[in-house]
Amino acid sequence: MCRLLLALPFALLPLAVAQAQPHEHEHDHEQGSLSAHEHGVAQLNAALDGKTLELELESPAMNLVGFEHAAKSDADKAKVAAARAELDKPMELFALPAAAGCKVASKELESPLFGDDHDHDEHAKGHDQEHSEIHAHYRFDCASPEQLKSLDLAELFKRFPATEKIQVQLIGPNGQQGAELSRSSTSLSF
């Protein structure tokens, strides 16, 4: 399944190129990069394979906590802890239907803001982490995956209001698709 998620961005690369209009910061040297850091925009890769659903969310920290610098003040530390607590509840964030019988099999949250020992954000490494990102990876085991008719991100938009758009790449029983979701259009059919 991990190979499937890793291959997803390449399978949908033509769609990403067609829709990519990244905001380049003054000091960005990777112009035109598909991994450009854009505030307000997050990416979600989703793959349903048999009874396994994998979701991988990547977002600039600005969208989820309101800043990207290391949390030093008590207020900043509280914001990071609150965001991590929200991300720790994927069943609520992704509104998976109860009829699908999905249970969280694994979850992994990573960000330099969480004090992780390693940073998977290559873009941030080159800029002294002034562009911190938060990565969340979830794997669900679903007893009745045929009941997964759609993926609804309304709750994610509600809990993280600085997130304006989520670019979704999905592989499901009906093939692959990509979409850009927003507050006014929060769901995508499998």
PDB file of C-alpha atoms in Angstrom:
ATOM      1  CA  MET A   1       0.000   0.000   0.000  1.00  0.00           C
ATOM      2  CA  CYS A   2       2.862   2.368   0.786  1.00  0.00           C
ATOM      3  CA  ARG A   3       4.156   1.861  -2.754  1.00  0.00           C
ATOM      4  CA  LEU A   4       0.711   2.788  -4.039  1.00  0.00           C
ATOM      5  CA  LEU A   5       0.758   6.071  -2.096  1.00  0.00           C
ATOM      6  CA  LEU A   6       4.290   6.812  -3.237  1.00  0.00           C
ATOM      7  CA  ALA A   7       3.311   6.218  -6.871  1.00  0.00           C
ATOM      8  CA  LEU A   8       0.167   8.347  -6.600  1.00  0.00           C
ATOM      9  CA  PRO A   9       1.824  11.734  -7.146  1.00  0.00           C
ATOM     10  CA  PHE A  10       3.563  10.440 -10.276  1.00  0.00           C
ATOM     11  CA  ALA A  11       0.390   8.884 -11.675  1.00  0.00           C
ATOM     12  CA  LEU A  12      -1.405  12.187 -11.322  1.00  0.00           C
ATOM     13  CA  LEU A  13       1.551  14.387 -12.282  1.00  0.00           C
ATOM     14  CA  PRO A  14      -0.116  15.706 -15.468  1.00  0.00           C
ATOM     15  CA  LEU A  15      -3.110  16.866 -13.391  1.00  0.00           C
ATOM     16  CA  ALA A  16      -0.856  18.511 -10.841  1.00  0.00           C
ATOM     17  CA  VAL A  17       1.108  20.320 -13.544  1.00  0.00           C
ATOM     18  CA  ALA A  18      -2.099  21.557 -15.148  1.00  0.00           C
ATOM     19  CA  GLN A  19      -3.455  22.891 -11.861  1.00  0.00           C
ATOM     20  CA  ALA A  20      -0.196  24.073 -10.273  1.00  0.00           C
ATOM     21  CA  GLN A  21      -0.021  27.808  -9.770  1.00  0.00           C
ATOM     22  CA  PRO A  22       2.285  27.955  -6.760  1.00  0.00           C
ATOM     23  CA  HIS A  23       2.916  31.109  -4.787  1.00  0.00           C
ATOM     24  CA  GLU A  24       6.638  31.663  -4.919  1.00  0.00           C
ATOM     25  CA  HIS A  25       8.199  33.556  -2.039  1.00  0.00           C
ATOM     26  CA  GLU A  26      10.773  36.238  -2.927  1.00  0.00           C
ATOM     27  CA  HIS A  27      13.642  34.053  -1.785  1.00  0.00           C
ATOM     28  CA  ASP A  28      12.476  30.788  -3.397  1.00  0.00           C
ATOM     29  CA  HIS A  29      15.034  29.497  -5.843  1.00  0.00           C
ATOM     30  CA  GLU A  30      13.027  26.507  -7.048  1.00  0.00           C
ATOM     31  CA  GLN A  31      10.703  28.375  -9.357  1.00  0.00           C
ATOM     32  CA  GLY A  32       8.067  26.178 -10.920  1.00  0.00           C
ATOM     33  CA  SER A  33       8.610  23.402  -8.398  1.00  0.00           C
ATOM     34  CA  LEU A  34       5.562  21.222  -7.781  1.00  0.00           C
ATOM     35  CA  SER A  35       6.556  21.085  -4.125  1.00  0.00           C
ATOM     36  CA  ALA A  36       6.191  24.853  -3.759  1.00  0.00           C
ATOM     37  CA  HIS A  37       5.022  25.926  -0.345  1.00  0.00           C
ATOM     38  CA  GLU A  38       1.738  27.817  -0.583  1.00  0.00           C
ATOM     39  CA  HIS A  39      -0.061  29.160   2.472  1.00  0.00           C
ATOM     40  CA  GLY A  40      -3.753  28.285   2.547  1.00  0.00           C
ATOM     41  CA  VAL A  41      -3.252  25.190   0.391  1.00  0.00           C
ATOM     42  CA  ALA A  42      -2.760  21.606   1.588  1.00  0.00           C
ATOM     43  CA  GLN A  43      -2.371  18.315  -0.278  1.00  0.00           C
ATOM     44  CA  LEU A  44      -4.148  15.061   0.472  1.00  0.00           C
ATOM     45  CA  ASN A  45      -3.280  11.728  -1.123  1.00  0.00           C
ATOM     46  CA  ALA A  46      -5.924   9.050  -0.635  1.00  0.00           C
ATOM     47  CA  ALA A  47      -5.816   5.423  -1.697  1.00  0.00           C
ATOM     48  CA  LEU A  48      -8.429   2.733  -1.140  1.00  0.00           C
ATOM     49  CA  ASP A  49      -7.054  -0.746  -1.796  1.00  0.00           C
ATOM     50  CA  GLY A  50      -9.318  -3.589  -0.739  1.00  0.00           C
ATOM     51  CA  LYS A  51     -10.179  -2.995   2.913  1.00  0.00           C
ATOM     52  CA  THR A  52      -7.318  -0.557   3.490  1.00  0.00           C
ATOM     53  CA  LEU A  53      -7.717   3.209   3.215  1.00  0.00           C
ATOM     54  CA  GLU A  54      -4.599   5.353   3.429  1.00  0.00           C
ATOM     55  CA  LEU A  55      -4.695   9.126   3.780  1.00  0.00           C
ATOM     56  CA  GLU A  56      -1.632  11.339   3.672  1.00  0.00           C
ATOM     57  CA  LEU A  57      -2.074  15.032   4.481  1.00  0.00           C
ATOM     58  CA  GLU A  58       0.682  17.587   3.883  1.00  0.00           C
ATOM     59  CA  SER A  59       0.128  21.185   4.887  1.00  0.00           C
ATOM     60  CA  PRO A  60       2.164  24.283   5.590  1.00  0.00           C
ATOM     61  CA  ALA A  61       2.176  24.747   9.368  1.00  0.00           C
ATOM     62  CA  MET A  62       0.702  28.225   8.777  1.00  0.00           C
ATOM     63  CA  ASN A  63      -2.598  26.569   7.755  1.00  0.00           C
ATOM     64  CA  LEU A  64      -2.845  24.477  10.907  1.00  0.00           C
ATOM     65  CA  VAL A  65      -1.217  26.503  13.699  1.00  0.00           C
ATOM     66  CA  GLY A  66      -0.999  30.038  12.289  1.00  0.00           C
ATOM     67  CA  PHE A  67       2.804  30.271  12.137  1.00  0.00           C
ATOM     68  CA  GLU A  68       5.836  28.339  10.935  1.00  0.00           C
ATOM     69  CA  HIS A  69       8.593  29.268  13.394  1.00  0.00           C
ATOM     70  CA  ALA A  70       9.612  27.119  16.335  1.00  0.00           C
ATOM     71  CA  ALA A  71       7.084  27.461  19.147  1.00  0.00           C
ATOM     72  CA  LYS A  72       8.772  29.370  21.945  1.00  0.00           C
ATOM     73  CA  SER A  73       5.967  31.200  23.736  1.00  0.00           C
ATOM     74  CA  ASP A  74       3.361  29.381  25.804  1.00  0.00           C
ATOM     75  CA  ALA A  75       0.672  30.609  23.391  1.00  0.00           C
ATOM     76  CA  ASP A  76       2.510  29.139  20.380  1.00  0.00           C
ATOM     77  CA  LYS A  77       3.140  25.869  22.209  1.00  0.00           C
ATOM     78  CA  ALA A  78      -0.577  25.685  23.036  1.00  0.00           C
ATOM     79  CA  LYS A  79      -1.487  26.208  19.353  1.00  0.00           C
ATOM     80  CA  VAL A  80       0.875  23.420  18.281  1.00  0.00           C
ATOM     81  CA  ALA A  81      -0.538  21.080  20.955  1.00  0.00           C
ATOM     82  CA  ALA A  82      -4.120  21.910  19.922  1.00  0.00           C
ATOM     83  CA  ALA A  83      -3.406  21.254  16.231  1.00  0.00           C
ATOM     84  CA  ARG A  84      -1.670  17.984  17.049  1.00  0.00           C
ATOM     85  CA  ALA A  85      -4.655  16.929  19.189  1.00  0.00           C
ATOM     86  CA  GLU A  86      -7.029  17.641  16.278  1.00  0.00           C
ATOM     87  CA  LEU A  87      -4.832  15.721  13.825  1.00  0.00           C
ATOM     88  CA  ASP A  88      -4.759  12.854  16.309  1.00  0.00           C
ATOM     89  CA  LYS A  89      -8.516  12.293  15.662  1.00  0.00           C
ATOM     90  CA  PRO A  90      -8.692  11.262  11.993  1.00  0.00           C
ATOM     91  CA  MET A  91     -12.131   9.626  12.305  1.00  0.00           C
ATOM     92  CA  GLU A  92     -13.538  13.068  13.138  1.00  0.00           C
ATOM     93  CA  LEU A  93     -11.467  15.011  10.604  1.00  0.00           C
ATOM     94  CA  PHE A  94     -12.390  12.856   7.604  1.00  0.00           C
ATOM     95  CA  ALA A  95     -16.021  12.005   8.447  1.00  0.00           C
ATOM     96  CA  LEU A  96     -15.778   8.383   7.377  1.00  0.00           C
ATOM     97  CA  PRO A  97     -19.259   6.796   7.370  1.00  0.00           C
ATOM     98  CA  ALA A  98     -19.942   4.486  10.307  1.00  0.00           C
ATOM     99  CA  ALA A  99     -21.388   1.891   7.892  1.00  0.00           C
ATOM    100  CA  ALA A 100     -17.895   1.385   6.408  1.00  0.00           C
ATOM    101  CA  GLY A 101     -16.665   0.084   9.770  1.00  0.00           C
ATOM    102  CA  CYS A 102     -13.282   1.812   9.476  1.00  0.00           C
ATOM    103  CA  LYS A 103     -10.862   1.729  12.374  1.00  0.00           C
ATOM    104  CA  VAL A 104      -7.545   3.544  12.643  1.00  0.00           C
ATOM    105  CA  ALA A 105      -4.806   0.955  12.106  1.00  0.00           C
ATOM    106  CA  SER A 106      -1.930   3.430  12.296  1.00  0.00           C
ATOM    107  CA  LYS A 107      -1.232   7.144  12.351  1.00  0.00           C
ATOM    108  CA  GLU A 108       1.923   9.153  12.126  1.00  0.00           C
ATOM    109  CA  LEU A 109       2.266  12.901  12.672  1.00  0.00           C
ATOM    110  CA  GLU A 110       5.498  14.673  11.764  1.00  0.00           C
ATOM    111  CA  SER A 111       6.653  18.265  11.847  1.00  0.00           C
ATOM    112  CA  PRO A 112       9.664  20.183  13.087  1.00  0.00           C
ATOM    113  CA  LEU A 113       7.139  22.009  15.279  1.00  0.00           C
ATOM    114  CA  PHE A 114       6.335  18.733  17.073  1.00  0.00           C
ATOM    115  CA  GLY A 115       9.982  18.323  18.070  1.00  0.00           C
ATOM    116  CA  ASP A 116      10.521  15.351  15.750  1.00  0.00           C
ATOM    117  CA  ASP A 117      14.125  14.217  15.414  1.00  0.00           C
ATOM    118  CA  HIS A 118      13.865  14.183  11.633  1.00  0.00           C
ATOM    119  CA  ASP A 119      12.313  16.478   9.089  1.00  0.00           C
ATOM    120  CA  HIS A 120      10.846  15.103   5.879  1.00  0.00           C
ATOM    121  CA  ASP A 121      10.212  18.563   4.452  1.00  0.00           C
ATOM    122  CA  GLU A 122      12.998  19.032   1.898  1.00  0.00           C
ATOM    123  CA  HIS A 123      11.800  22.532   1.050  1.00  0.00           C
ATOM    124  CA  ALA A 124      12.072  23.668   4.660  1.00  0.00           C
ATOM    125  CA  LYS A 125      15.574  22.267   5.037  1.00  0.00           C
ATOM    126  CA  GLY A 126      16.853  24.691   2.442  1.00  0.00           C
ATOM    127  CA  HIS A 127      15.291  27.712   4.131  1.00  0.00           C
ATOM    128  CA  ASP A 128      16.167  27.305   7.829  1.00  0.00           C
ATOM    129  CA  GLN A 129      12.715  25.826   8.431  1.00  0.00           C
ATOM    130  CA  GLU A 130      10.945  29.137   7.859  1.00  0.00           C
ATOM    131  CA  HIS A 131       8.547  27.107   5.721  1.00  0.00           C
ATOM    132  CA  SER A 132       7.644  24.372   8.213  1.00  0.00           C
ATOM    133  CA  GLU A 133       5.144  21.765   7.161  1.00  0.00           C
ATOM    134  CA  ILE A 134       3.019  19.252   8.988  1.00  0.00           C
ATOM    135  CA  HIS A 135       2.640  15.739   7.613  1.00  0.00           C
ATOM    136  CA  ALA A 136      -0.034  13.315   8.783  1.00  0.00           C
ATOM    137  CA  HIS A 137      -0.289   9.734   7.543  1.00  0.00           C
ATOM    138  CA  TYR A 138      -3.230   7.537   8.481  1.00  0.00           C
ATOM    139  CA  ARG A 139      -4.083   3.929   7.655  1.00  0.00           C
ATOM    140  CA  PHE A 140      -7.589   2.631   8.263  1.00  0.00           C
ATOM    141  CA  ASP A 141      -8.849  -0.946   8.128  1.00  0.00           C
ATOM    142  CA  CYS A 142     -12.442  -0.910   6.866  1.00  0.00           C
ATOM    143  CA  ALA A 143     -14.796  -3.863   7.360  1.00  0.00           C
ATOM    144  CA  SER A 144     -17.159  -2.686   4.566  1.00  0.00           C
ATOM    145  CA  PRO A 145     -15.091  -0.510   2.207  1.00  0.00           C
ATOM    146  CA  GLU A 146     -17.926  -0.531  -0.338  1.00  0.00           C
ATOM    147  CA  GLN A 147     -19.717   1.853   2.056  1.00  0.00           C
ATOM    148  CA  LEU A 148     -17.023   4.486   1.458  1.00  0.00           C
ATOM    149  CA  LYS A 149     -18.897   6.471  -1.168  1.00  0.00           C
ATOM    150  CA  SER A 150     -17.123   9.795  -0.640  1.00  0.00           C
ATOM    151  CA  LEU A 151     -14.445  11.594   1.296  1.00  0.00           C
ATOM    152  CA  ASP A 152     -15.753  14.695   3.081  1.00  0.00           C
ATOM    153  CA  LEU A 153     -13.258  17.272   4.342  1.00  0.00           C
ATOM    154  CA  ALA A 154     -15.777  19.769   5.797  1.00  0.00           C
ATOM    155  CA  GLU A 155     -14.603  19.107   9.357  1.00  0.00           C
ATOM    156  CA  LEU A 156     -10.965  19.585   8.402  1.00  0.00           C
ATOM    157  CA  PHE A 157     -11.795  22.995   6.879  1.00  0.00           C
ATOM    158  CA  LYS A 158     -13.814  23.877   9.991  1.00  0.00           C
ATOM    159  CA  ARG A 159     -11.077  22.922  12.484  1.00  0.00           C
ATOM    160  CA  PHE A 160      -8.306  24.580  10.465  1.00  0.00           C
ATOM    161  CA  PRO A 161      -9.898  27.744   9.026  1.00  0.00           C
ATOM    162  CA  ALA A 162      -6.634  29.051   7.498  1.00  0.00           C
ATOM    163  CA  THR A 163      -6.796  26.117   5.074  1.00  0.00           C
ATOM    164  CA  GLU A 164      -8.506  27.510   1.983  1.00  0.00           C
ATOM    165  CA  LYS A 165      -7.928  24.699  -0.523  1.00  0.00           C
ATOM    166  CA  ILE A 166      -6.978  21.053  -0.411  1.00  0.00           C
ATOM    167  CA  GLN A 167      -5.588  19.477  -3.553  1.00  0.00           C
ATOM    168  CA  VAL A 168      -6.706  15.844  -3.460  1.00  0.00           C
ATOM    169  CA  GLN A 169      -5.273  12.952  -5.424  1.00  0.00           C
ATOM    170  CA  LEU A 170      -7.329   9.792  -4.985  1.00  0.00           C
ATOM    171  CA  ILE A 171      -7.022   6.204  -6.143  1.00  0.00           C
ATOM    172  CA  GLY A 172     -10.112   4.112  -5.526  1.00  0.00           C
ATOM    173  CA  PRO A 173     -12.256   1.356  -7.037  1.00  0.00           C
ATOM    174  CA  ASN A 174     -13.225   3.652  -9.928  1.00  0.00           C
ATOM    175  CA  GLY A 175      -9.660   4.588 -10.825  1.00  0.00           C
ATOM    176  CA  GLN A 176      -7.667   7.697 -10.112  1.00  0.00           C
ATOM    177  CA  GLN A 177      -8.853  11.265  -9.910  1.00  0.00           C
ATOM    178  CA  GLY A 178      -7.765  14.616  -8.681  1.00  0.00           C
ATOM    179  CA  ALA A 179      -9.714  17.589  -7.389  1.00  0.00           C
ATOM    180  CA  GLU A 180      -9.277  20.840  -5.576  1.00  0.00           C
ATOM    181  CA  LEU A 181     -11.619  21.032  -2.592  1.00  0.00           C
ATOM    182  CA  SER A 182     -12.608  24.159  -0.665  1.00  0.00           C
ATOM    183  CA  ARG A 183     -15.124  25.237   1.981  1.00  0.00           C
ATOM    184  CA  SER A 184     -17.806  25.493  -0.706  1.00  0.00           C
ATOM    185  CA  SER A 185     -16.933  22.086  -2.206  1.00  0.00           C
ATOM    186  CA  THR A 186     -15.777  19.726   0.560  1.00  0.00           C
ATOM    187  CA  SER A 187     -16.284  16.216  -0.783  1.00  0.00           C
ATOM    188  CA  LEU A 188     -15.008  13.877  -3.450  1.00  0.00           C
ATOM    189  CA  SER A 189     -16.610  10.589  -4.514  1.00  0.00           C
ATOM    190  CA  PHE A 190     -14.644   7.353  -4.519  1.00  0.00           C
TER     191      PHE A 190
END
